[in-house]
């Protein structure tokens, strides 16, 4: 590849495209070319391409085609067809009317190059840089983040189906890679009947005993194949095949052998002996996909975390008038970050990585609106110290018996003197014990009141359930505890709740991502390619929102049903 500027739009192409566009809404592709020009320069992708060989398609133009492909939720073949016949894409790419375009496989090769060279987020970085130069995104202000599940591009398999399909896929790979060796190593005729059809093409036995017997047959055959592959006389490169490595891992996770005088006995592992979900393979084809659970819903695949700007309309309007007086309305809310993880990673584990991602783009907000899954008192303190970001998020309420029952004296009824290392109960008695401790792996402070003080107390039953001992308090370190107490106090304030309501808008962004780009279902296999898909989807959504803003279209409001409209129109 030799980086070169994008060609100017040919006069005839521009004339025809504008004539066609005059009969309807101005196309997104043409608007992007008019407003942003050469958005993705070839030089930005140079490291993913060689400097010798036959000339290829411009990677910058392929990036724009891929973004527009996701904006219309097209397949590779349909996207290549649009480049060949669509006037708007020829205009956006600066192509002549008779340009034949490219083969659909070019898009797949382009994505593979980006993943191989770690450039999954390049297009989002370039778009956000261009928008920062125009003042449409900036550090400070408000942002919000939320996550949703993503289904991997594989079938959900139970343990029996997973074992059978893994062995079948390994045999298919070996039959292609080393057919002569495989014919000598295993009973091909017998195994062809057993492992020829895919597991979803037939029904397993209904009997539990027969299913268990079938699982053990799979286990013995799998161990026999692994022994044959690792035999000293077998070609050494066979054991390096990815499918063989997957088979070995799957068998270690699901089976074990017991060597006795009668020989090796194969058994399936009990459920309690399986590896943790973060390590357990869920498919022989997508080794990054994992089993996930959120709010009682199970799925196989990934999670995506979406961050977007959410400044107040008044602030946005003031900024837009200062920057772009000719534009109509405040700037749109734009996606500033995308993070993709396997399904087992919790939201709280991603709080710090999300802020590192935003800091790398110089787009850290002043206030970050999150749901309670992302937050803890430690994270609220840590994000403020490390990034200067205030997390606006609900925290878990007091979990003590008194706090859960909303009766009696919970921790807030006690006055804590951190300097004197002493607590005072509601009746004025002071604690006699103050000691640092570790509770469930976290640093804590344990405070105890003398049992002789608590035993005759007339309100003892409202303070502790202990029959003989005194009241005990467990606190977090001072800075964390004070932040936690302040956050819990704020949550009960109506003004805080009204402010926090802005976080709910991220649900609309997730809906738009699912409805427009199909983000809920992964197109590709593997974490890196799935993340690449999510990044291109985010850029597509940003361009769709920018297009609406450039055209002066306001944000859609929540639809009001006909019945609700009728109720509002009736006299009180």
Coordinates of C-alpha atoms in Angstrom, one line a residue:
X1 CA 0.0 0.0 0.0
X2 CA 1.2 3.5 -0.9
X3 CA -0.7 6.1 1.1
X4 CA -2.4 8.7 -1.1
X5 CA -5.0 11.3 -0.7
X6 CA -8.6 10.4 -1.5
X7 CA -9.6 11.4 -5.0
X8 CA -11.8 14.4 -5.5
X9 CA -15.4 13.5 -6.3
X10 CA -15.6 13.3 -10.2
X11 CA -17.8 15.9 -11.7
X12 CA -20.1 13.5 -13.4
X13 CA -20.4 11.3 -10.3
X14 CA -21.3 14.4 -8.2
X15 CA -23.8 15.6 -10.8
X16 CA -25.6 12.2 -11.0
X17 CA -25.5 11.5 -7.2
X18 CA -26.9 14.9 -6.3
X19 CA -29.6 14.6 -8.9
X20 CA -30.7 11.2 -7.4
X21 CA -30.4 12.6 -3.8
X22 CA -32.6 15.5 -4.6
X23 CA -35.6 13.2 -4.7
X24 CA -35.4 12.1 -1.0
X25 CA -33.4 12.6 2.2
X26 CA -29.8 13.5 1.6
X27 CA -27.8 10.2 1.9
X28 CA -25.6 9.6 5.0
X29 CA -22.6 8.6 2.9
X30 CA -22.7 11.9 0.9
X31 CA -23.2 14.0 4.0
X32 CA -20.2 12.4 5.7
X33 CA -18.0 13.2 2.6
X34 CA -19.3 16.8 2.5
X35 CA -18.9 17.5 6.2
X36 CA -15.8 15.4 7.2
X37 CA -14.0 15.0 3.9
X38 CA -11.1 12.4 4.1
X39 CA -12.1 11.1 7.5
X40 CA -9.8 8.0 7.4
X41 CA -6.5 8.7 5.8
X42 CA -4.5 5.8 4.3
X43 CA -1.4 6.7 6.2
X44 CA -3.2 5.9 9.5
X45 CA -3.4 2.2 8.4
X46 CA 0.1 1.9 6.8
X47 CA 1.5 -0.4 9.5
X48 CA -1.1 -3.1 8.6
X49 CA 0.0 -3.2 5.0
X50 CA 3.2 -4.0 3.1
X51 CA 5.1 -1.6 0.9
X52 CA 5.6 -4.1 -1.9
X53 CA 3.2 -6.1 -4.0
X54 CA 0.4 -5.4 -6.4
X55 CA -1.7 -2.3 -5.6
X56 CA -4.7 -2.8 -3.3
X57 CA -7.7 -0.8 -2.4
X58 CA -7.3 2.2 -0.2
X59 CA -7.6 1.1 3.5
X60 CA -9.1 4.5 4.4
X61 CA -11.9 4.0 1.8
X62 CA -12.4 0.4 3.0
X63 CA -12.8 1.7 6.6
X64 CA -15.5 4.1 5.4
X65 CA -17.3 1.4 3.5
X66 CA -17.2 -0.9 6.6
X67 CA -18.6 1.9 8.8
X68 CA -21.5 2.5 6.3
X69 CA -21.9 -1.3 6.0
X70 CA -22.7 -1.3 9.7
X71 CA -24.9 1.8 9.5
X72 CA -27.1 -0.2 7.1
X73 CA -26.5 -3.6 8.8
X74 CA -25.3 -5.1 5.5
X75 CA -23.4 -8.3 4.8
X76 CA -20.0 -8.1 3.0
X77 CA -21.6 -9.1 -0.2
X78 CA -24.3 -6.5 0.1
X79 CA -21.8 -3.8 1.0
X80 CA -19.6 -4.6 -2.1
X81 CA -22.8 -4.5 -4.2
X82 CA -23.6 -1.0 -2.8
X83 CA -20.1 0.2 -3.7
X84 CA -20.6 -1.1 -7.2
X85 CA -24.1 0.3 -7.9
X86 CA -24.8 3.0 -5.2
X87 CA -24.4 6.6 -6.3
X88 CA -24.0 7.8 -2.7
X89 CA -21.1 5.5 -2.0
X90 CA -19.4 6.3 -5.3
X91 CA -19.7 10.0 -4.3
X92 CA -18.4 9.4 -0.8
X93 CA -15.4 7.4 -2.1
X94 CA -14.7 9.7 -5.1
X95 CA -15.2 6.9 -7.7
X96 CA -16.1 7.2 -11.4
X97 CA -19.5 6.0 -12.4
X98 CA -18.0 3.0 -14.2
X99 CA -15.8 1.9 -11.3
X100 CA -16.4 -1.8 -10.8
X101 CA -15.7 -1.7 -7.0
X102 CA -14.1 -4.7 -5.3
X103 CA -14.8 -8.3 -4.4
X104 CA -16.6 -8.9 -1.1
X105 CA -13.7 -10.9 0.3
X106 CA -11.6 -7.7 0.4
X107 CA -13.6 -6.5 3.4
X108 CA -12.9 -9.7 5.4
X109 CA -9.2 -9.4 4.6
X110 CA -9.2 -5.8 5.7
X111 CA -10.8 -6.6 9.1
X112 CA -8.3 -9.5 9.6
X113 CA -5.4 -7.1 9.0
X114 CA -6.8 -4.6 11.5
X115 CA -7.1 -7.3 14.2
X116 CA -3.7 -8.8 13.5
X117 CA -2.0 -5.4 14.0
X118 CA -4.1 -4.4 17.0
X119 CA -5.9 -1.6 15.2
X120 CA -9.4 -2.4 16.3
X121 CA -10.1 1.1 17.7
X122 CA -8.4 3.1 14.9
X123 CA -11.5 4.2 13.2
X124 CA -13.2 5.4 16.4
X125 CA -10.0 7.2 17.4
X126 CA -9.8 9.0 14.1
X127 CA -13.5 10.1 14.2
X128 CA -13.2 11.4 17.8
X129 CA -10.1 13.3 16.9
X130 CA -11.9 14.9 14.0
X131 CA -14.8 15.8 16.2
X132 CA -12.6 17.1 19.0
X133 CA -11.1 19.5 16.4
X134 CA -14.6 20.7 15.7
X135 CA -15.5 21.0 19.4
X136 CA -18.2 18.4 19.2
X137 CA -16.6 16.2 21.9
X138 CA -14.3 17.3 24.7
X139 CA -13.0 16.4 28.1
X140 CA -15.0 17.4 31.1
X141 CA -18.8 17.6 31.1
X142 CA -21.0 14.5 31.6
X143 CA -20.8 11.0 30.3
X144 CA -22.7 7.8 31.0
X145 CA -21.8 4.1 30.6
X146 CA -23.7 0.8 30.6
X147 CA -23.2 -2.7 29.4
X148 CA -25.3 -5.3 27.7
X149 CA -24.9 -8.9 26.6
X150 CA -23.7 -10.0 23.2
X151 CA -24.5 -13.5 21.9
X152 CA -21.5 -15.3 20.3
X153 CA -21.9 -16.5 16.7
X154 CA -22.0 -20.1 17.9
X155 CA -24.7 -22.5 19.1
X156 CA -25.5 -23.0 22.8
X157 CA -24.4 -26.6 23.6
X158 CA -24.8 -28.7 26.7
X159 CA -21.9 -30.8 28.0
X160 CA -22.7 -33.9 25.9
X161 CA -23.1 -31.9 22.7
X162 CA -20.0 -29.8 23.5
X163 CA -17.8 -33.0 23.8
X164 CA -19.2 -34.5 20.6
X165 CA -18.9 -31.4 18.5
X166 CA -15.4 -30.7 19.7
X167 CA -14.2 -34.2 18.8
X168 CA -16.0 -33.9 15.5
X169 CA -14.4 -30.6 14.6
X170 CA -11.0 -31.9 15.5
X171 CA -11.5 -35.0 13.2
X172 CA -12.6 -32.7 10.4
X173 CA -9.5 -30.6 10.8
X174 CA -7.2 -33.7 10.8
X175 CA -9.0 -35.2 7.8
X176 CA -8.1 -32.1 5.8
X177 CA -4.6 -31.6 7.2
X178 CA -3.3 -35.2 7.4
X179 CA -5.8 -37.6 5.8
X180 CA -3.3 -40.4 5.3
X181 CA -2.1 -40.3 8.9
X182 CA -5.7 -40.2 10.2
X183 CA -6.7 -43.2 8.2
X184 CA -4.0 -45.2 9.9
X185 CA -4.5 -43.8 13.4
X186 CA -8.3 -44.2 14.0
X187 CA -11.1 -46.5 12.8
X188 CA -12.3 -44.1 10.2
X189 CA -15.4 -46.1 9.1
X190 CA -16.8 -46.5 12.6
X191 CA -16.0 -42.9 13.6
X192 CA -17.4 -41.5 10.4
X193 CA -20.8 -42.8 11.4
X194 CA -20.4 -41.5 14.9
X195 CA -18.8 -38.1 14.2
X196 CA -19.8 -37.3 10.6
X197 CA -23.0 -35.4 11.3
X198 CA -23.0 -32.2 13.3
X199 CA -24.5 -32.6 16.8
X200 CA -27.5 -30.3 16.1
X201 CA -28.6 -32.5 13.2
X202 CA -29.8 -35.4 15.4
X203 CA -31.5 -35.8 18.8
X204 CA -29.4 -37.4 21.6
X205 CA -31.0 -40.2 23.6
X206 CA -33.7 -39.3 26.1
X207 CA -32.5 -41.8 28.7
X208 CA -30.1 -40.4 31.2
X209 CA -28.1 -43.6 31.4
X210 CA -27.7 -43.7 27.6
X211 CA -26.6 -40.1 27.5
X212 CA -24.0 -40.8 30.2
X213 CA -22.9 -43.9 28.2
X214 CA -22.5 -41.7 25.0
X215 CA -20.5 -39.1 27.0
X216 CA -18.1 -41.8 28.1
X217 CA -17.7 -43.1 24.5
X218 CA -16.9 -39.6 23.5
X219 CA -14.4 -39.4 26.3
X220 CA -12.6 -42.6 25.4
X221 CA -12.5 -41.7 21.7
X222 CA -11.1 -38.3 22.5
X223 CA -8.3 -39.7 24.7
X224 CA -7.5 -42.2 22.0
X225 CA -7.2 -39.5 19.4
X226 CA -5.0 -37.3 21.7
X227 CA -2.7 -40.3 22.4
X228 CA -2.4 -40.9 18.6
X229 CA -1.6 -37.3 17.9
X230 CA 1.1 -37.2 20.7
X231 CA 2.6 -40.5 19.7
X232 CA 6.4 -40.1 18.9
X233 CA 5.8 -41.5 15.4
X234 CA 3.1 -38.9 14.6
X235 CA 4.1 -35.7 12.8
X236 CA 5.0 -33.2 15.5
X237 CA 3.1 -30.4 13.8
X238 CA -0.2 -32.1 14.3
X239 CA -0.2 -31.4 18.0
X240 CA 0.2 -27.7 17.3
X241 CA -3.0 -27.5 15.3
X242 CA -5.5 -25.1 17.0
X243 CA -8.3 -27.7 16.9
X244 CA -6.1 -30.3 18.6
X245 CA -5.2 -27.8 21.3
X246 CA -8.9 -27.0 21.8
X247 CA -9.7 -30.8 22.1
X248 CA -6.9 -31.2 24.7
X249 CA -8.2 -28.3 26.8
X250 CA -11.8 -29.4 26.5
X251 CA -10.9 -32.9 27.7
X252 CA -8.9 -31.7 30.6
X253 CA -11.8 -29.5 31.7
X254 CA -14.5 -32.2 31.3
X255 CA -12.9 -35.6 31.7
X256 CA -10.4 -37.4 33.9
X257 CA -8.8 -40.8 33.7
X258 CA -8.1 -43.2 36.6
X259 CA -5.3 -45.7 36.0
X260 CA -6.0 -49.1 37.6
X261 CA -4.7 -52.6 37.3
X262 CA -7.3 -53.3 34.7
X263 CA -6.3 -50.2 32.7
X264 CA -7.3 -46.6 32.3
X265 CA -10.9 -45.8 33.2
X266 CA -12.5 -42.6 31.7
X267 CA -14.9 -40.6 33.8
X268 CA -16.7 -37.3 33.4
X269 CA -16.0 -34.6 35.9
X270 CA -18.8 -33.7 38.3
X271 CA -20.2 -30.2 38.0
X272 CA -18.5 -29.1 41.2
X273 CA -15.1 -30.1 39.7
X274 CA -15.5 -28.1 36.5
X275 CA -13.2 -25.1 36.1
X276 CA -14.5 -21.6 36.8
X277 CA -16.6 -20.0 34.1
X278 CA -13.9 -17.5 33.2
X279 CA -11.7 -20.4 32.1
X280 CA -14.3 -22.9 30.8
X281 CA -14.6 -23.2 27.0
X282 CA -18.1 -22.9 25.7
X283 CA -17.5 -23.7 22.0
X284 CA -14.8 -25.5 19.9
X285 CA -15.2 -22.7 17.3
X286 CA -15.1 -19.6 19.4
X287 CA -12.6 -20.2 22.3
X288 CA -13.1 -16.6 23.7
X289 CA -16.8 -17.0 24.3
X290 CA -17.9 -17.8 27.8
X291 CA -21.1 -18.5 29.7
X292 CA -22.5 -15.3 31.3
X293 CA -25.3 -14.5 33.8
X294 CA -26.9 -11.1 34.4
X295 CA -30.1 -10.4 36.1
X296 CA -31.1 -14.1 35.9
X297 CA -30.5 -14.3 32.1
X298 CA -27.9 -16.8 30.8
X299 CA -26.1 -16.5 27.5
X300 CA -23.0 -17.6 25.7
X301 CA -20.7 -14.9 24.4
X302 CA -19.5 -11.5 25.5
X303 CA -20.4 -8.2 27.1
X304 CA -20.1 -4.7 25.6
X305 CA -19.7 -1.5 27.6
X306 CA -20.8 1.7 25.8
X307 CA -19.8 5.2 27.0
X308 CA -21.3 8.3 25.6
X309 CA -21.5 12.1 26.2
X310 CA -24.7 13.3 28.0
X311 CA -24.2 17.0 28.7
X312 CA -27.3 19.0 29.6
X313 CA -29.1 20.6 26.7
X314 CA -28.5 24.1 27.9
X315 CA -24.7 23.5 28.1
X316 CA -24.7 21.8 24.7
X317 CA -26.6 24.7 23.1
X318 CA -24.2 27.3 24.5
X319 CA -21.2 25.4 23.3
X320 CA -22.7 24.7 19.8
X321 CA -23.6 28.3 19.3
X322 CA -20.0 29.3 20.2
X323 CA -18.5 26.7 17.9
X324 CA -21.0 26.2 15.0
X325 CA -23.5 29.0 14.9
X326 CA -25.0 27.7 11.6
X327 CA -25.9 24.3 13.1
X328 CA -29.3 23.7 14.4
X329 CA -29.8 22.5 18.0
X330 CA -27.3 21.3 20.5
X331 CA -24.6 18.8 19.4
X332 CA -25.7 15.1 19.5
X333 CA -24.7 12.8 22.2
X334 CA -21.8 10.8 20.8
X335 CA -20.2 7.5 21.8
X336 CA -16.8 8.1 23.3
X337 CA -15.7 4.6 24.2
X338 CA -16.4 0.9 23.5
X339 CA -15.1 -2.0 25.6
X340 CA -15.7 -5.7 24.8
X341 CA -15.1 -8.5 27.3
X342 CA -16.1 -12.1 27.7
X343 CA -19.4 -12.7 29.4
X344 CA -17.9 -13.5 32.9
X345 CA -16.3 -10.0 33.5
X346 CA -18.4 -8.0 35.9
X347 CA -19.2 -4.3 35.5
X348 CA -17.2 -3.3 38.5
X349 CA -14.1 -4.9 37.0
X350 CA -14.5 -2.6 34.0
X351 CA -14.9 0.7 35.9
X352 CA -11.2 1.5 35.9
X353 CA -10.4 0.2 32.4
X354 CA -13.2 2.3 31.0
X355 CA -11.7 5.4 32.6
X356 CA -8.2 4.5 31.3
X357 CA -9.7 4.2 27.8
X358 CA -11.3 7.6 28.0
X359 CA -8.1 9.1 29.5
X360 CA -6.1 7.8 26.5
X361 CA -8.4 9.8 24.2
X362 CA -8.3 12.8 26.5
X363 CA -12.1 12.6 26.9
X364 CA -12.4 12.0 30.6
X365 CA -15.7 13.5 32.0
X366 CA -16.1 15.6 35.1
X367 CA -19.1 13.5 36.1
X368 CA -19.6 9.9 35.1
X369 CA -23.1 8.4 35.5
X370 CA -23.2 4.7 36.1
X371 CA -25.5 2.1 37.6
X372 CA -24.7 0.4 40.9
X373 CA -23.0 -2.6 39.1
X374 CA -20.0 -0.4 38.3
X375 CA -19.6 1.3 41.7
X376 CA -18.3 0.7 45.2
X377 CA -17.1 3.2 47.8
X378 CA -13.5 2.2 46.9
X379 CA -14.0 2.8 43.2
X380 CA -15.7 6.2 43.9
X381 CA -12.6 7.2 45.9
X382 CA -10.2 5.7 43.5
X383 CA -11.6 7.2 40.3
X384 CA -11.6 10.7 42.0
X385 CA -8.0 10.3 43.0
X386 CA -6.6 8.7 39.8
X387 CA -8.7 10.5 37.1
X388 CA -10.4 13.4 38.8
X389 CA -13.8 12.0 37.8
X390 CA -16.8 12.1 40.1
X391 CA -18.9 8.9 39.8
X392 CA -22.6 9.7 40.0
X393 CA -24.0 6.3 41.0
X394 CA -26.2 4.7 43.6
X395 CA -24.4 2.5 46.2
X396 CA -25.6 -0.5 48.1
X397 CA -27.5 0.5 51.2
X398 CA -26.7 -0.6 54.7
X399 CA -26.8 -4.4 54.8
X400 CA -26.9 -4.8 58.6
X401 CA -30.1 -6.4 60.1
X402 CA -31.2 -3.0 61.4
X403 CA -30.6 -1.4 58.0
X404 CA -32.4 -4.1 56.1
X405 CA -35.4 -3.9 58.5
X406 CA -35.3 -0.1 58.6
X407 CA -35.8 -0.4 62.3
X408 CA -33.6 -0.1 65.3
X409 CA -30.1 1.5 65.4
X410 CA -28.1 0.9 62.3
X411 CA -24.5 2.2 61.8
X412 CA -25.6 5.8 61.1
X413 CA -27.1 6.1 64.6
X414 CA -23.6 5.9 66.0
X415 CA -21.1 8.8 66.1
X416 CA -17.6 7.9 65.1
X417 CA -14.6 9.9 66.3
X418 CA -11.9 8.8 63.8
X419 CA -9.2 10.8 65.6
X420 CA -9.9 9.2 69.0
X421 CA -10.6 5.8 67.4
X422 CA -13.9 5.6 69.3
X423 CA -17.6 5.3 68.6
X424 CA -20.5 6.6 70.7
X425 CA -23.9 4.8 70.7
X426 CA -27.2 6.7 70.6
X427 CA -27.5 6.5 74.5
X428 CA -24.0 8.1 74.9
X429 CA -21.9 5.0 75.8
X430 CA -18.5 4.7 74.1
X431 CA -16.8 1.7 72.5
X432 CA -14.0 -0.2 74.2
X433 CA -12.4 -1.9 71.2
X434 CA -11.1 -0.5 67.9
X435 CA -9.0 -2.8 65.7
X436 CA -8.1 -3.0 62.0
X437 CA -9.1 -6.3 60.4
X438 CA -9.6 -8.1 57.1
X439 CA -13.2 -9.1 56.3
X440 CA -13.9 -11.1 53.2
X441 CA -10.6 -10.0 51.7
X442 CA -11.1 -6.3 52.3
X443 CA -9.6 -3.9 54.8
X444 CA -12.0 -3.0 57.6
X445 CA -12.2 -1.6 61.1
X446 CA -14.0 -3.6 63.9
X447 CA -15.5 -1.6 66.8
X448 CA -16.9 -3.3 69.8
X449 CA -18.9 -2.1 72.8
X450 CA -18.4 -3.8 76.2
X451 CA -21.0 -6.5 77.0
X452 CA -21.4 -5.2 80.5
X453 CA -22.5 -1.8 79.1
X454 CA -24.9 -3.3 76.5
X455 CA -26.4 -6.0 78.7
X456 CA -28.6 -3.8 80.9
X457 CA -29.4 -1.3 78.1
X458 CA -33.2 -0.9 77.8
X459 CA -33.1 -0.6 74.0
X460 CA -30.7 -3.6 73.5
X461 CA -33.2 -5.5 71.3
X462 CA -33.2 -2.6 68.9
X463 CA -29.4 -2.5 68.7
X464 CA -28.0 -6.1 68.6
X465 CA -29.3 -9.7 68.2
X466 CA -26.5 -11.0 70.4
X467 CA -27.8 -12.6 73.6
X468 CA -24.6 -12.2 75.6
X469 CA -22.2 -9.9 73.8
X470 CA -22.1 -6.2 73.1
X471 CA -22.8 -4.3 69.9
X472 CA -20.2 -4.7 67.1
X473 CA -19.7 -2.3 64.2
X474 CA -17.7 -2.9 61.0
X475 CA -16.4 0.1 59.1
X476 CA -14.3 0.6 56.0
X477 CA -11.2 2.9 56.1
X478 CA -12.1 6.5 57.0
X479 CA -12.0 8.0 53.5
X480 CA -14.0 5.2 52.0
X481 CA -16.5 5.1 54.8
X482 CA -17.1 8.8 54.7
X483 CA -17.7 8.7 50.9
X484 CA -20.1 5.8 51.4
X485 CA -22.1 7.5 54.1
X486 CA -22.3 10.7 52.0
X487 CA -23.4 8.7 48.9
X488 CA -26.1 6.9 50.9
X489 CA -27.4 10.2 52.3
X490 CA -27.5 11.7 48.8
X491 CA -29.5 8.9 47.3
X492 CA -32.5 9.8 49.4
X493 CA -32.6 13.3 48.0
X494 CA -35.1 14.1 45.2
X495 CA -32.7 16.6 43.6
X496 CA -30.1 13.9 43.3
X497 CA -32.5 11.4 41.8
X498 CA -33.6 14.0 39.2
X499 CA -29.9 14.6 38.3
X500 CA -29.2 10.8 38.1
X501 CA -32.2 10.3 35.8
X502 CA -29.9 11.3 32.9
X503 CA -28.2 7.9 33.1
X504 CA -31.4 6.2 31.8
X505 CA -30.7 7.6 28.3
X506 CA -27.9 5.0 27.7
X507 CA -30.6 2.4 27.5
X508 CA -31.8 4.2 24.3
X509 CA -28.3 4.1 22.9
X510 CA -28.1 0.3 23.5
X511 CA -31.5 -0.1 21.8
X512 CA -30.4 1.9 18.8
X513 CA -27.2 -0.2 18.6
X514 CA -29.1 -3.4 18.6
X515 CA -31.8 -2.2 16.2
X516 CA -29.6 -0.5 13.7
X517 CA -26.3 -2.5 13.7
X518 CA -27.4 -5.8 15.2
X519 CA -24.9 -5.4 18.0
X520 CA -26.6 -8.0 20.3
X521 CA -25.4 -10.8 18.0
X522 CA -21.8 -11.2 17.1
X523 CA -21.0 -11.5 13.4
X524 CA -17.5 -12.9 13.8
X525 CA -15.7 -15.4 16.0
X526 CA -13.3 -14.4 18.7
X527 CA -13.0 -11.5 21.2
X528 CA -10.8 -9.3 19.0
X529 CA -13.0 -9.5 15.9
X530 CA -16.2 -9.0 18.0
X531 CA -14.6 -5.9 19.5
X532 CA -13.7 -4.7 16.0
X533 CA -17.4 -5.2 15.0
X534 CA -18.5 -3.1 18.1
X535 CA -16.1 -0.3 17.3
X536 CA -17.3 0.0 13.7
X537 CA -20.9 -0.1 15.0
X538 CA -20.2 2.8 17.4
X539 CA -18.7 4.9 14.6
X540 CA -21.7 4.1 12.4
X541 CA -24.1 5.3 15.2
X542 CA -22.1 8.4 15.7
X543 CA -22.3 9.3 12.0
X544 CA -26.0 8.6 12.0
X545 CA -26.5 11.0 15.0
X546 CA -24.2 13.6 13.4
X547 CA -26.2 13.3 10.1
X548 CA -29.5 14.0 12.0
X549 CA -27.9 17.0 13.7
X550 CA -26.5 18.3 10.4
X551 CA -29.9 18.0 8.9
X552 CA -31.6 19.7 11.9
X553 CA -33.6 16.7 13.0
X554 CA -34.2 16.7 16.7
X555 CA -33.9 13.6 18.9
X556 CA -36.8 11.3 18.8
X557 CA -39.0 11.3 21.9
X558 CA -40.4 8.2 23.6
X559 CA -43.6 7.2 21.7
X560 CA -46.8 7.9 23.4
X561 CA -49.5 5.2 22.9
X562 CA -52.9 6.1 21.3
X563 CA -54.6 5.2 24.6
X564 CA -52.3 7.5 26.6
X565 CA -52.8 10.3 24.1
X566 CA -56.6 9.9 24.4
X567 CA -56.3 10.0 28.2
X568 CA -54.3 13.2 28.1
X569 CA -56.8 14.9 25.8
X570 CA -59.8 14.2 28.0
X571 CA -60.9 16.9 30.5
X572 CA -59.9 16.3 34.1

